[in-house]
Structures are given as structure tokens and as C-alpha cells.
């Protein structure tokens, strides 16, 4: 099929341009194939969040639009589309428009290197992890620019908070991932997942126990909490802090420009969930390598695991009060970074001993 | 080198943590508060002035609208002041009913406070849990007065009517099946007293639920311990009352120190804090809910076994029964005079205060012998508390200001009056 398409392209566009056109079109199709389900996932994550938190709070959640509220995200999207995008008179117009795009763009681009199943990945880059770290760091610019361009004190406070918070947790997160790449010996995400399928327990069929979460449990905790902080979710949502600085950097945004921030936040949640699953929970691998578990296709396992991690985000949101800004900083710098640094040494020494399991 | 200046932040009046219409001008050094300047008056309705042109009875509903989360406690302060001037005797049963509803009101208020305070600090779920129980208490209000919030149930000389023998029930809805309806109406088959007794039986468990979410939560403690500390001396000097002064460790409660109604016969404790911070005030209020629950239970027991009149027999103050009015000329005249001209309160002045959920709610009343007050002054506890906001929040961060506004339990209905 692909060969036939390639030769057809070569026939139409010539030997030189044919493969280029073919590759471009193929990539565009693949990008659409990733983005469309992703957008749907984001839309329905908002619904799931409201439903799940509703159940936790003895409420029903949205149930009016469509059967059981299933069309609620569509209605929300439509509403945001139709709303006016307000440009504050004293805002820095160019940056103000650019900021939501800056927030969304890295969240989308990061999905290029996420493997959904063996060999099902848009770009099988060897420096995949580095690429991810680079892109997730870029997300903070959207927030900072939004806070600056809005020309509002609340937005500016939010931007300052986010700059400090995201940069600090980036460090802890990076160090946690360093441990993962030490034990995997690769920056390629597919290799990291494959590496978790090997080991004593995996040979016995208990793949579950060979995944990174067990030997690297402290790193998983640090990584996940940093992930929550990185996506500005409760209890680390001081950037938005609805009862303090009233949505922070988003305070002046409306309509679709606001929706883009919202999309970026939920897309980042999916991204962090995907990364947690890939790094620590064996990606697409079935937990136990016996019959009923192996029937599900690999991508199914990946999605199920991601769904659980995302639900954990929501559960945390329903449970905890919000940290204060300086307490978040203390947690990041005085607890997480030392813990990860120590654990890097511990794992490093462990790997040099005869008891190394990697 | 450029000069570094503090900047001001306009916090409210349209702000989710401003509890209504508080406008706070904050002078910030980074995130640290240098000065907090509360601006009030956005909810001023001239209650005191309005009372001067209405008969004594017509002002009762205005009292509900002062502190609109502890409605009956405000009415209580008002009718106590009138009774003091009139010198009427209130039947004991009416006193028990008033005390019971005062304590129900206290639970109502503290539940709202708990939910709102937790929401300000970022914990969403407590809010909805607290409102589940509030709903039941609102139903008690409804059963007894017909209104869920602005009850207008207390009268000079007693209460409007005796406790009803039936609770309102939920009616069938398309979204609930018969089993769910039966479950919702389970506690509502008996009288109001049965319903309240059932509530007091399950309420301590609910308070435990709220506590599991907050009391030992590390984040909650980090956000409240050591925030907004008020020393006992300062608390006295600033005119604090209620949980605000008890949180600072001073055992001051009008229900114990100057018992009114039947509080002297009831068995309850006054919780006090130790450090005077937000966490202590939180613990004090949680314990007050448990104590109020026990007071309500004691009142229910007494009320069950002691029927009797609930309003004074002095028909210059309270209307006669409908039956007497229809059969007796004298009573008809009383009724007519009372509902057209109103009661005449003897010349003099009186101050009556109740321990409202937020602190000492006092009414200072001057009468010139007419059917209207000559002057009415309201002592609202929240006013003194809000005045201390600057002192309490100085040196704390912006997020703490929100926690401090929450811990003060501010309601603008009573502050702006």
C-alpha cells in the first residue's frame, strides 16, 4: 500500500519531488490522526473531570446536554467559539494574541515523539526524552507572555508565580527522568518502554513487577507530583488561584483565546499522564503476560493506564487545599530536588554492584 | 538605580474571596502585604434608619437580612431588647425553642463558614459536603416559619407559632425513582422534633467527615497554622467576640458569662484555642458545631416532654389566638390595634446581646414610648473583626489574606447594615 502510494507520488511529481511530497502528505495525515483523537480526549476529559469530581462531591455533574451530558463539551466549545475575544485597551496586542498560541503549541508538538504502541510513533527520535523536556519547558512562555501582555496586576502576579513554579519543578522532573534514562540507557521512548519488559519478573509473566515504578518508586512520586505542579493543577494551581488572583494569567482572556489556554492545560495533563505511563508503567505492555490480558491491543493498555493517571489528577484536585506560593517553592527546592539528587547516586551505585537488576 | 516601590492591588468588590462586597486595597511588596485597607459600605441598606419608621414588629424581618447566614440569631438580639424594655415574661417553651433555633443557626453559619473558608484555601469538596447538611437545617427553618432563610420567626414575647407536627416532604420528580424518594423522605415522616433528633444523631459523623478532609491535612495546616495570629491582649483591645476571641484563648461566651434564655440550664462546653491563629479558630468552630449539636439534642428532649404556650399571653404585645379573636370583642380590638398601630414600648433604653455564631450581636434600643423605636443601633461582631484585618494580614502573603478573610467569617449584611 505505502509502496504503491510512493510510486504513485513519484509518477506524478517526478523522482526528486515525489518522495518529498509523499513524506509531507503522510506526515500531515499522521499528525491529523494524532491531533483529532487528542482534541476529543481533551474535550471529554473536561466532561470526565466534572463528572468524576461531581460524584466525589455527592453531585451528579453535567447531565443536561445530550444523553447523560455527553454533548456538554460540544456545547462548551460552541459557546467559547461564539464569544467575543476582548482585547484590553492597554494590552500589548501582538503578544496578547501570541500568548495562547505559545501555550498550546508545545503541548501539541510534544506528542510527535510519544509511542502509542511498538513502532507506532510519528517521529522515532533517539533524543525523544530531551525533545520532550525542551518542549514542556517552552509551555511556560505562553503563561509569562500572557501575564505580561494583559497589563493587569492579577495576570502579572500569576505570570510571576508560574515562571518561578514551572522552572523549579522542571528541575525535579528532569532529575527524576535522568534516573529513568540511567536505568534504560536510552533517550528513545520506545526503547525505554521495551526495557521495562525485561527482567526476572517479566520472564515469569509478571511484567507488572518489572516496570520502573517498583524499583524507582520515589522517582515516580516525585515525577508525578512535579507533573501536577507543571500542569498547574490543584493543589499547585497558585498560577490560576481562583480565590486569590482569579485565574491569574487568563484573567483578561475570553472566548477562544481563553479556550486555547484551557486546551493547553488539559493537553498537558494527558501528556504528563502519557509520560508517567511510558516511563514508569511499562507503556503499552500488558500487566500480566497471560491470556485475557494479552487480548487487548497495546494501544488499549496505554490508553487505560493514561486514563487512570489522569483520573488521579482529578481525585487530587477534589481532595486537597491549595498550597501557598512560597510553600510550593519550598517543596520543590528543599525536598524534591535533594531527593532526586540522592536517588540518582543511589541508583548509580546500585547499577555498579552485582545486584543490579538492569 | 531605579527606586523600588510597593504597588497597590484592588482586591474586590467583585472577587471570589471577597465574601460579598468587600473592597480591599492591598499594598503589596511582591506578594507580601504591607497594608490592607478594607473599604466598606457597598451593601449599606440603612437598616437602623429604616427601623425608626416602622413598628417594632415590622423590623423583625430586617434583622434576618443583617447577617444573612445566621438569621434567627439576629432576630433574637432584637426581640430580647424589646422584651427588656417591655418587661414581658417569655414562656419557657418559647425560650427553649429559641435556644434550639439559635444553635441550629450556629451550625448553619459554621457549616457555611467551613465550606467557604475551605474553598478560599482551595479545598472544594468540603463546601459541598457542608451544604448537604445545611439543606436539612434549612428545611427545619422552612418547617417552622415557611421560609428557608429569612424566617421572621421570633416575636417579642415568644415565637410566632409552636413547632409543627409534620415535616415537609420531597415530592416526586422525574429524575428520581420511588426508592430514592423513600430514602430522601426517610427521616421526614415524624414531627419536626423527630427530624431534628435524627439530624443530631447523624451530624457528629458528618463533622468527622469534614475533619478527615482538613484537620490533619498537611496542606491545610501549612495554610492555617501561624497565619493571622492575634494575641489575647490584642483580641481584647480590638473588640473581638465569638470564635475570634475564643480562638485566641479567652474564654468569653455570652451564653456562659451572661446567660440569657435557658442557657443556664443547659450543659455545654466553651472551646478555646491556644495560639490565636487560623487553625485554632478552625478547631474552635468545629468543636462549637459539636457542642451546638448537643445543645439542640437537649432542647429536643425538653421540648418533647413539656408542651405549653410559645408566646406571651399579654395581648398588648402578642396577638390573641384566632379563635378568641372571632368570639371575643376585646380580643378583636387587641388584634386590630396590634396589627395596625403596633405595640407601644415604654420609654427608656436597653442593650441586649446574644452570642451569635460570629460573636456578640447586640441591639441598643431607645424608645420614646411610641410604636416605633426612637433609635436603633446594631452592634455587629463582624465590624470589629474586619477592622483588625490590616493588623492580622500585615506581613503575610496575598494567599494568606484570603485565608484571614475566611477565618474572620465576614458577612457584609451585618457590617454594612
XYZ file of C-alpha atoms in Angstrom:
775
model
C 0.000 0.000 0.000
C 2.625 2.531 1.072
C 4.907 1.388 -1.735
C 2.140 1.886 -4.213
C 1.446 5.366 -2.878
C 5.116 6.228 -3.061
C 5.378 5.068 -6.659
C 2.199 6.937 -7.497
C 3.679 10.090 -5.999
C 6.888 9.556 -7.930
C 4.855 9.089 -11.082
C 3.033 12.372 -10.561
C 5.752 14.627 -9.155
C 8.898 13.084 -10.584
C 11.791 11.195 -8.992
C 13.068 14.160 -6.955
C 9.865 15.729 -5.640
C 7.818 12.566 -5.425
C 9.248 11.212 -2.152
C 9.171 14.700 -0.618
C 5.506 15.171 -1.425
C 4.767 11.649 -0.284
C 6.537 12.164 3.044
C 4.884 15.534 3.645
C 1.407 14.267 2.937
C 1.997 11.140 5.008
C 3.178 13.202 7.980
C 0.245 15.567 7.710
C -2.139 12.644 7.725
C -0.387 11.136 10.738
C -0.453 14.459 12.574
C -4.174 14.744 11.990
C -4.552 11.149 13.143
C -2.905 12.095 16.438
C -4.383 15.567 16.942
C -8.016 14.722 16.313
C -8.277 11.956 18.929
C -6.214 14.131 21.225
C -8.623 17.048 20.900
C -11.505 14.697 21.538
C -9.649 13.348 24.540
C -9.193 16.865 25.872
C -12.834 17.734 25.292
C -14.047 14.648 27.057
C -11.503 14.987 29.826
C -13.280 18.208 30.805
C -16.536 16.291 30.964
C -14.964 13.401 32.862
C -13.440 15.844 35.307
C -16.764 17.434 36.028
C -18.472 14.078 36.298
C -15.864 12.442 38.497
C -15.468 15.408 40.816
C -19.237 15.660 40.874
C -19.551 12.087 42.093
C -16.878 12.679 44.692
C -18.811 15.711 45.892
C -22.179 13.946 46.007
C -23.376 15.792 42.933
C -24.427 14.497 39.563
C -22.356 16.668 37.265
C -23.460 17.853 33.830
C -26.375 15.737 32.582
C -28.484 18.102 30.527
C -26.803 18.345 27.121
C -27.163 15.116 25.192
C -27.635 11.687 26.769
C -26.113 11.785 30.249
C -24.394 15.073 29.433
C -22.261 13.550 26.689
C -22.587 16.574 24.412
C -21.571 19.050 27.122
C -18.037 19.549 25.713
C -19.543 20.322 22.312
C -21.821 22.913 23.836
C -18.945 24.410 25.813
C -16.784 24.555 22.720
C -19.535 26.179 20.714
C -20.108 28.764 23.394
C -16.426 29.658 23.548
C -16.265 29.882 19.756
C -19.110 32.362 19.608
C -17.863 34.605 22.382
C -16.096 37.836 21.626
C -12.360 37.891 22.099
C -11.793 41.009 24.150
C -8.569 42.914 23.641
C -7.895 45.164 26.635
C -7.142 48.711 25.516
C -3.747 48.853 27.196
C -2.680 45.325 26.393
C 0.334 44.639 24.222
C -1.740 43.483 21.270
C 0.773 41.323 19.443
C 1.971 39.442 22.496
C -1.556 39.195 23.833
C -2.649 37.279 20.761
C 0.566 35.292 20.576
C 0.457 34.005 24.174
C -2.334 31.409 23.883
C -0.670 30.049 20.777
C 2.615 29.848 22.648
C 0.928 27.892 25.391
C -0.790 25.439 23.089
C 1.935 24.868 20.520
C 4.443 22.963 22.701
C 1.661 20.925 24.251
C 0.726 19.746 20.768
C 4.232 19.331 19.404
C 5.311 17.106 22.269
C 3.045 14.326 21.022
C 5.303 13.796 17.998
C 7.637 11.506 19.927
C 5.106 9.634 22.056
C 4.968 5.965 21.044
C 1.440 4.609 21.214
C 2.391 1.008 20.516
C 5.517 -0.757 19.237
C 6.628 1.276 16.190
C 3.506 3.411 16.236
C 5.125 6.790 16.635
C 5.215 9.865 14.445
C 8.917 10.575 14.941
C 11.041 7.823 16.427
C 13.706 10.237 17.618
C 16.636 8.936 19.596
C 16.696 12.054 21.735
C 12.972 11.823 22.364
C 13.207 12.492 26.068
C 15.366 15.571 25.539
C 12.907 16.841 22.965
C 10.091 16.414 25.464
C 11.947 18.211 28.233
C 12.688 21.064 25.864
C 9.116 21.395 24.689
C 7.462 21.161 28.088
C 9.770 23.939 29.251
C 8.547 26.117 26.403
C 4.998 25.983 27.726
C 5.829 28.453 30.471
C 6.462 31.198 27.907
C 2.825 31.231 26.937
C 1.864 31.884 30.531
C 4.513 34.520 31.133
C 3.755 36.372 27.913
C 0.039 36.240 28.663
C 0.619 37.713 32.098
C 2.824 40.461 30.755
C 0.745 41.338 27.709
C -2.544 41.562 29.616
C -1.309 44.606 31.508
C -3.189 43.592 34.627
C -1.790 43.177 38.120
C -3.577 39.915 38.724
C -2.310 38.493 35.460
C 1.175 39.739 36.200
C 1.182 38.113 39.637
C 0.042 34.886 38.025
C 2.804 35.077 35.447
C 5.459 35.667 38.094
C 4.200 32.755 40.116
C 4.116 30.481 37.108
C 7.602 31.426 35.984
C 9.037 30.514 39.371
C 6.946 27.407 39.849
C 7.366 25.837 36.442
C 11.080 26.451 36.337
C 11.630 24.881 39.768
C 9.556 21.814 39.086
C 11.157 21.409 35.699
C 14.356 20.643 37.594
C 12.892 17.998 39.862
C 11.090 16.480 36.917
C 14.247 16.461 34.816
C 16.254 14.784 37.562
C 13.564 12.142 38.041
C 13.752 11.402 34.341
C 17.537 11.238 34.499
C 17.187 8.226 36.771
C 14.855 6.604 34.268
C 17.255 7.150 31.430
C 20.140 5.841 33.561
C 18.394 2.516 34.040
C 17.123 2.399 30.475
C 20.339 3.508 28.858
C 18.388 5.306 26.175
C 16.639 8.579 25.468
C 14.343 6.913 22.961
C 10.897 6.490 24.466
C 10.200 3.231 22.629
C 13.419 1.788 23.999
C 12.547 2.936 27.498
C 9.250 1.079 27.285
C 10.852 -2.027 25.778
C 13.464 -2.005 28.524
C 10.752 -2.328 31.159
C 9.514 -5.581 29.626
C 12.699 -7.390 30.539
C 13.829 -8.809 33.858
C 13.253 -11.666 36.227
C 9.572 -10.996 36.868
C 8.827 -10.298 33.219
C 10.321 -13.663 32.326
C 7.888 -15.259 34.769
C 4.992 -13.446 33.108
C 4.588 -10.784 35.811
C 5.564 -7.857 33.572
C 3.835 -5.624 36.059
C 6.593 -6.094 38.603
C 9.378 -5.411 36.131
C 8.191 -1.923 35.299
C 10.124 1.020 36.584
C 7.539 2.067 39.155
C 8.677 -0.556 41.659
C 12.442 -0.041 41.796
C 12.099 3.695 41.147
C 9.082 4.333 43.370
C 10.428 7.555 44.951
C 11.145 8.891 41.488
C 7.636 8.050 40.378
C 6.224 10.016 43.308
C 8.481 12.982 42.629
C 7.786 12.842 38.927
C 4.037 12.614 39.310
C 3.791 15.421 41.857
C 6.076 17.566 39.729
C 3.840 16.741 36.814
C 0.841 18.021 38.719
C 2.770 21.182 39.550
C 3.981 21.507 35.967
C 0.446 21.455 34.614
C -0.693 23.960 37.274
C -3.299 21.623 38.623
C -4.622 21.634 42.186
C -3.096 21.643 44.783
C -0.402 23.543 42.870
C -2.749 25.825 40.978
C -1.448 29.046 42.515
C -0.888 30.339 38.997
C -4.624 30.386 38.491
C -5.527 30.541 42.184
C -9.175 31.273 41.599
C -9.754 32.540 45.120
C -6.585 34.641 45.223
C -5.660 36.012 41.849
C -8.782 34.910 39.987
C -7.413 32.814 37.116
C -4.078 34.676 37.038
C -2.680 34.982 33.565
C -6.014 34.109 31.968
C -7.957 36.851 33.705
C -8.247 39.138 30.676
C -8.773 36.424 28.086
C -12.143 35.433 26.747
C -13.661 33.243 24.086
C -11.307 31.159 22.012
C -8.171 32.859 23.311
C -9.123 31.639 26.778
C -10.085 28.253 25.405
C -6.592 27.789 23.989
C -5.084 28.073 27.470
C -7.658 25.641 28.678
C -6.878 23.211 25.865
C -3.171 23.503 26.601
C -3.719 22.727 30.280
C -5.759 19.611 29.611
C -3.474 18.511 26.817
C -0.562 18.815 29.208
C -2.436 16.649 31.659
C -2.751 13.962 29.012
C 0.900 14.441 28.144
C 2.083 14.064 31.715
C -0.157 11.017 32.057
C 1.300 9.517 28.893
C 4.848 10.182 30.084
C 4.176 8.717 33.510
C 2.847 5.598 31.873
C 5.714 5.358 29.381
C 8.456 5.974 31.954
C 7.139 4.064 34.922
C 4.216 1.830 33.989
C 5.548 -0.041 31.004
C 3.764 1.966 28.320
C 1.679 -0.292 26.131
C 2.677 -3.548 27.836
C 0.046 -5.747 29.434
C 0.492 -6.047 33.210
C 0.467 -9.833 33.138
C 1.528 -11.775 30.072
C -1.271 -14.350 30.156
C -4.296 -14.899 28.003
C -7.070 -12.453 28.916
C -4.645 -9.601 29.430
C -2.850 -10.039 26.141
C -6.031 -9.883 24.078
C -6.258 -6.130 24.397
C -4.143 -4.365 21.750
C -1.088 -2.488 23.081
C -2.604 0.927 22.452
C -5.576 -0.111 24.558
C -3.339 -0.754 27.529
C -1.623 2.570 27.044
C -4.926 4.424 26.976
C -6.285 2.591 30.024
C -3.199 3.424 32.037
C -3.275 7.042 30.900
C -6.911 7.261 31.873
C -6.112 6.087 35.386
C -3.286 8.564 35.783
C -5.468 11.403 34.535
C -8.212 10.380 36.945
C -5.646 10.572 39.704
C -5.118 14.229 38.773
C -8.824 14.824 39.239
C -9.004 12.918 42.503
C -6.189 15.041 43.894
C -7.992 18.152 42.778
C -11.143 17.142 44.626
C -9.269 16.368 47.824
C -6.572 18.878 48.695
C -6.464 22.537 49.641
C -4.158 24.760 47.631
C -0.548 25.311 48.603
C 0.726 28.785 49.164
C 3.194 30.040 46.590
C 6.251 30.000 48.882
C 5.335 26.562 50.212
C 5.364 25.211 46.674
C 8.816 26.624 46.182
C 9.982 25.050 49.437
C 8.593 21.667 48.434
C 10.276 21.849 45.061
C 13.688 23.102 46.054
C 14.180 21.717 49.540
C 12.540 18.317 49.216
C 12.163 17.129 45.656
C 15.466 18.247 44.211
C 17.548 16.807 47.106
C 15.552 13.563 46.985
C 16.125 13.156 43.271
C 19.810 14.010 43.566
C 20.286 11.414 46.298
C 18.345 8.851 44.359
C 20.474 9.427 41.263
C 23.534 8.484 43.330
C 21.774 5.526 44.933
C 20.657 4.104 41.605
C 24.064 4.843 40.086
C 25.848 2.878 42.822
C 23.243 0.126 42.661
C 23.838 -0.294 38.945
C 27.555 -0.806 39.542
C 27.022 -3.557 42.116
C 26.494 -7.227 41.234
C 22.894 -6.886 42.452
C 21.989 -4.558 39.624
C 18.713 -5.617 38.067
C 19.238 -3.607 34.904
C 19.454 52.619 40.430
C 15.673 52.721 39.965
C 13.606 53.134 43.074
C 11.650 50.033 44.113
C 8.136 50.894 45.170
C 5.297 48.873 46.606
C 2.270 48.565 44.421
C -1.393 48.524 45.295
C -3.798 45.817 44.302
C -7.514 46.370 44.190
C -8.966 43.259 45.757
C -12.697 43.165 45.188
C -15.532 44.145 45.399
C -16.016 41.610 42.625
C -13.649 38.962 43.806
C -14.482 35.356 44.623
C -12.790 35.568 48.017
C -14.227 38.932 48.969
C -17.260 37.309 50.617
C -19.764 39.563 49.040
C -18.752 43.126 48.567
C -15.504 43.661 50.433
C -13.229 46.046 48.630
C -9.715 45.678 49.885
C -6.910 47.928 48.783
C -3.756 45.953 49.337
C -0.325 47.473 49.366
C 1.995 44.713 48.270
C 5.718 44.267 48.327
C 5.979 41.429 45.872
C 3.438 39.063 47.335
C 3.841 40.292 50.890
C 1.130 42.516 52.268
C 2.309 45.789 53.740
C -1.090 47.318 54.330
C -4.628 46.103 53.898
C -7.251 48.796 53.691
C -10.822 47.486 53.780
C -13.444 49.693 52.172
C -16.959 49.044 53.353
C -20.415 50.405 52.679
C -21.246 48.751 49.375
C -24.091 46.828 50.962
C -25.422 49.626 53.152
C -29.211 49.455 53.356
C -29.799 51.827 56.268
C -31.395 49.181 58.442
C -31.027 51.308 61.551
C -32.729 54.285 59.937
C -35.465 52.169 58.388
C -36.282 50.728 61.799
C -37.159 54.226 63.018
C -40.076 54.475 60.649
C -41.551 51.026 61.177
C -43.407 49.464 64.055
C -41.428 47.211 66.303
C -42.837 44.075 64.723
C -42.162 45.200 61.164
C -38.432 45.401 61.783
C -38.078 41.724 62.690
C -37.591 40.600 59.065
C -34.939 43.278 58.579
C -32.899 41.562 61.274
C -32.804 38.378 59.184
C -31.117 40.331 56.444
C -28.293 41.674 58.558
C -26.130 38.624 58.932
C -27.890 36.575 56.321
C -26.245 33.310 57.335
C -27.303 33.456 60.975
C -30.792 34.793 60.588
C -32.563 33.775 63.761
C -29.683 34.805 66.000
C -30.131 38.378 64.804
C -33.860 38.277 65.407
C -33.117 37.008 68.863
C -30.977 40.006 69.757
C -33.687 42.343 68.522
C -36.605 40.740 70.341
C -34.542 40.463 73.524
C -34.004 44.229 73.510
C -37.729 44.882 73.056
C -38.614 42.398 75.777
C -36.172 44.076 78.103
C -37.964 47.407 77.651
C -41.427 45.873 77.777
C -40.629 43.681 80.754
C -42.768 40.823 79.456
C -42.274 37.232 80.509
C -41.454 34.798 77.768
C -42.882 31.281 78.220
C -40.187 28.702 78.953
C -41.145 26.630 75.961
C -40.585 29.618 73.722
C -37.185 30.119 75.329
C -36.243 26.520 74.582
C -37.439 26.837 71.018
C -35.402 29.992 70.591
C -32.298 28.398 72.054
C -32.745 25.363 69.844
C -33.042 27.502 66.754
C -30.153 29.682 67.841
C -27.990 26.600 67.945
C -29.348 25.304 64.647
C -28.453 28.702 63.275
C -24.977 28.393 64.724
C -24.494 25.092 62.939
C -25.887 26.606 59.742
C -23.483 29.501 59.982
C -20.461 27.412 60.848
C -21.205 24.996 58.016
C -21.260 27.826 55.532
C -18.158 29.294 57.072
C -16.359 25.957 56.924
C -17.250 25.412 53.300
C -16.392 28.926 52.225
C -13.156 29.040 54.190
C -12.010 25.709 52.788
C -12.962 26.860 49.308
C -10.914 30.017 49.757
C -7.954 27.917 50.760
C -8.593 25.701 47.735
C -10.381 22.616 49.058
C -13.545 22.328 47.048
C -15.175 19.240 48.385
C -15.850 20.318 51.972
C -18.088 23.037 50.628
C -20.482 20.601 49.036
C -20.423 18.247 51.985
C -21.288 21.118 54.299
C -24.137 22.199 52.077
C -25.672 18.754 52.225
C -26.228 19.197 55.977
C -27.188 22.834 55.597
C -30.021 21.695 53.399
C -31.544 19.699 56.277
C -31.271 22.624 58.653
C -32.824 24.942 56.115
C -35.713 22.512 55.994
C -36.120 22.962 59.752
C -36.358 26.699 59.179
C -38.895 26.077 56.465
C -40.971 23.729 58.582
C -41.236 26.220 61.390
C -41.599 29.509 59.548
C -42.298 28.786 55.901
C -39.081 30.472 54.769
C -35.764 28.740 54.285
C -33.591 31.707 55.146
C -35.338 34.870 56.216
C -37.521 33.222 58.766
C -39.009 36.113 60.798
C -39.961 33.524 63.389
C -39.149 35.194 66.693
C -41.570 37.690 68.150
C -41.327 39.980 71.131
C -42.741 37.751 73.836
C -42.063 34.380 72.265
C -42.082 32.806 68.842
C -44.598 33.040 66.044
C -46.077 29.554 66.490
C -45.400 26.167 68.016
C -43.280 23.525 66.323
C -45.176 21.710 63.571
C -46.189 18.062 63.842
C -45.210 17.245 60.280
C -42.105 17.810 58.195
C -42.415 18.910 54.582
C -41.541 16.015 52.299
C -39.845 15.836 48.932
C -42.297 15.484 46.113
C -41.938 13.017 43.255
C -39.577 14.076 40.471
C -38.922 12.549 37.085
C -35.226 12.217 37.847
C -35.686 10.036 40.938
C -37.299 6.670 41.348
C -39.530 5.600 44.205
C -36.703 4.050 46.175
C -34.626 7.233 46.051
C -37.641 9.274 47.078
C -38.335 6.977 50.003
C -34.715 7.316 51.070
C -34.858 11.102 50.908
C -38.078 11.203 52.902
C -36.975 8.584 55.394
C -36.381 10.973 58.287
C -39.345 13.183 57.440
C -42.260 11.022 58.417
C -42.428 12.202 62.024
C -42.674 15.655 63.537
C -40.101 18.411 63.278
C -38.623 17.302 66.580
C -38.162 13.758 65.233
C -36.402 15.174 62.226
C -34.111 17.339 64.336
C -33.337 14.445 66.653
C -32.431 12.302 63.681
C -30.207 15.100 62.440
C -28.392 15.421 65.773
C -27.791 11.678 65.700
C -26.042 11.701 62.340
C -24.434 15.128 62.425
C -21.361 14.247 64.579
C -20.436 11.680 61.924
C -20.647 14.374 59.279
C -18.338 16.643 61.273
C -15.898 13.742 61.443
C -16.093 13.592 57.662
C -15.174 17.248 57.284
C -12.350 16.778 59.721
C -10.853 13.881 57.776
C -10.525 16.238 54.831
C -8.958 19.104 56.742
C -7.831 18.718 60.343
C -4.761 16.569 59.811
C -4.195 17.558 56.209
C -0.625 18.819 55.832
C -1.519 21.417 53.270
C -4.433 22.700 55.339
C -2.156 23.022 58.349
C 0.552 24.751 56.345
C -2.022 27.228 55.133
C -3.602 27.971 58.517
C -1.157 27.331 61.372
C 0.568 30.563 62.358
C -1.496 32.665 59.960
C -3.286 35.746 61.277
C -2.132 35.315 64.854
C -3.909 37.529 67.379
C -2.638 37.621 70.935
C -5.230 37.527 73.747
C -4.403 41.113 74.708
C -4.850 42.386 71.182
C -8.025 40.348 70.735
C -9.492 42.112 73.777
C -8.281 45.515 72.657
C -9.685 45.053 69.167
C -13.127 44.195 70.487
C -13.202 40.646 69.185
C -16.036 38.383 70.216
C -17.200 34.913 69.405
C -14.873 32.327 67.908
C -12.387 35.077 67.064
C -11.649 35.832 70.730
C -12.025 32.224 71.848
C -9.508 31.205 69.208
C -7.038 33.496 70.972
C -7.584 31.650 74.222
C -10.013 33.911 76.075
C -12.986 32.048 77.396
C -15.655 34.632 76.607
C -19.070 33.442 75.639
C -22.274 35.322 76.464
C -24.129 32.028 76.763
C -21.989 31.236 79.814
C -20.924 34.649 81.081
C -24.278 36.425 80.844
C -26.731 33.568 80.326
C -29.909 34.647 78.585
C -32.976 32.479 77.966
C -32.381 28.944 79.257
C -28.688 28.592 78.557
C -28.048 28.388 82.296
C -29.935 25.078 82.413
C -28.129 23.509 79.507
C -24.963 21.536 79.604
C -22.278 22.524 77.123
C -18.613 23.487 76.915
C -16.845 26.508 75.506
C -13.930 25.517 73.288
C -10.952 27.861 73.338
C -7.864 27.981 71.179
C -4.303 28.421 72.261
C -2.317 30.214 69.584
C -4.890 32.552 68.118
C -4.159 31.541 64.527
C -6.481 30.481 61.735
C -6.081 26.823 62.603
C -7.155 27.342 66.216
C -10.176 29.298 65.131
C -10.983 26.477 62.743
C -10.793 23.949 65.577
C -12.880 26.164 67.857
C -15.652 26.421 65.300
C -15.585 22.701 64.570
C -15.957 21.983 68.280
C -18.707 24.586 68.571
C -20.657 22.682 65.968
C -20.437 19.557 68.091
C -21.440 21.479 71.229
C -24.347 23.122 69.431
C -25.431 19.719 68.284
C -25.555 18.543 71.877
C -27.486 21.654 72.966
C -30.024 21.053 70.207
C -30.437 17.498 71.404
C -31.017 18.638 74.992
C -33.601 21.144 73.797
C -35.386 18.476 71.757
C -35.636 16.270 74.819
C -37.069 19.066 76.934
C -39.479 20.230 74.252
C -40.852 16.738 73.745
C -41.974 16.398 77.348
C -43.073 19.971 78.039
C -45.912 21.290 75.914
C -47.237 24.741 76.627
C -47.703 28.212 75.222
C -44.991 29.630 72.985
C -45.866 33.297 73.155
C -46.795 35.599 75.971
C -50.445 35.989 76.935
C -50.060 39.776 77.125
C -52.177 40.871 74.201
C -50.692 44.326 74.151
C -47.575 42.616 72.810
C -48.650 39.384 71.162
C -51.806 38.752 69.146
C -54.588 36.640 70.657
C -55.470 33.290 69.147
C -57.687 33.273 66.083
C -60.486 31.513 67.923
C -60.569 34.104 70.694
C -60.437 36.879 68.173
C -63.516 35.601 66.356
C -65.560 35.166 69.512
C -64.489 37.986 71.758
C -64.817 41.722 71.136
C -61.941 42.606 73.448
C -59.584 40.276 71.621
C -60.688 41.582 68.241
C -59.767 45.081 69.319
C -56.386 43.860 70.558
C -55.747 42.160 67.277
C -56.722 45.221 65.285
C -54.648 47.594 67.377
C -51.621 45.311 67.302
C -51.585 44.893 63.559
C -52.345 48.479 62.653
C -50.712 50.611 65.287
C -48.335 48.074 66.742
C -47.164 47.734 70.289
C -46.088 50.659 72.415
C -42.801 50.159 74.143
C -42.282 52.120 77.360
C -39.850 54.997 77.331
C -36.273 54.048 78.058
C -33.218 52.458 76.599
C -31.920 48.911 76.612
C -28.998 46.950 75.280
C -29.470 43.266 74.650
C -26.851 40.995 73.177
C -26.803 37.396 72.077
C -23.925 35.131 71.299
C -24.489 34.991 67.567
C -22.404 32.478 65.616
C -19.969 35.231 64.658
C -19.718 36.840 68.069
C -21.633 39.299 70.170
C -24.598 40.602 68.243
C -26.094 43.468 70.201
C -29.088 45.755 69.787
C -29.152 49.099 71.530
C -32.681 50.365 71.537
C -34.080 53.737 72.621
C -37.810 54.095 72.848
C -39.748 57.314 73.455
C -42.935 55.431 74.232
C -44.203 55.452 70.665
C -44.976 52.468 68.479
C -41.625 52.809 66.709
C -38.086 52.812 68.020
C -36.633 56.272 68.564
C -33.213 54.946 67.685
C -31.831 51.516 66.984
C -28.132 50.737 66.992
C -26.776 47.429 65.832
C -23.562 46.052 67.221
C -22.334 43.661 64.547
C -19.476 41.357 65.502
C -18.026 41.271 62.005
C -17.406 45.011 62.027
C -14.804 44.793 64.788
C -13.247 41.748 63.178
C -12.911 43.362 59.790
C -11.327 46.408 61.406
C -8.492 44.138 62.520
C -7.834 42.852 59.015
C -4.947 45.211 58.474
C -3.237 44.138 61.665
C -3.860 40.441 61.067
C -2.683 40.295 57.484
C 0.336 42.572 57.603
C 3.496 40.690 56.691
C 1.592 37.730 55.315
C 1.291 36.812 51.678
C -1.572 37.501 49.326
C -2.906 33.969 49.648
C -2.958 34.343 53.436
C -5.121 37.446 53.200
C -7.736 35.238 51.610
C -7.409 32.726 54.442
C -7.699 35.522 57.017
C -10.828 36.968 55.433
C -12.176 33.451 55.551
C -11.287 32.874 59.192
C -12.958 36.118 60.245
C -16.232 34.769 58.921
C -17.223 38.070 57.426
C -20.697 38.726 56.139
C -21.372 42.091 54.657
C -25.023 42.182 55.514
C -24.175 42.919 59.128
C -21.065 45.019 58.590
C -22.651 47.446 56.164
C -26.107 47.076 57.707
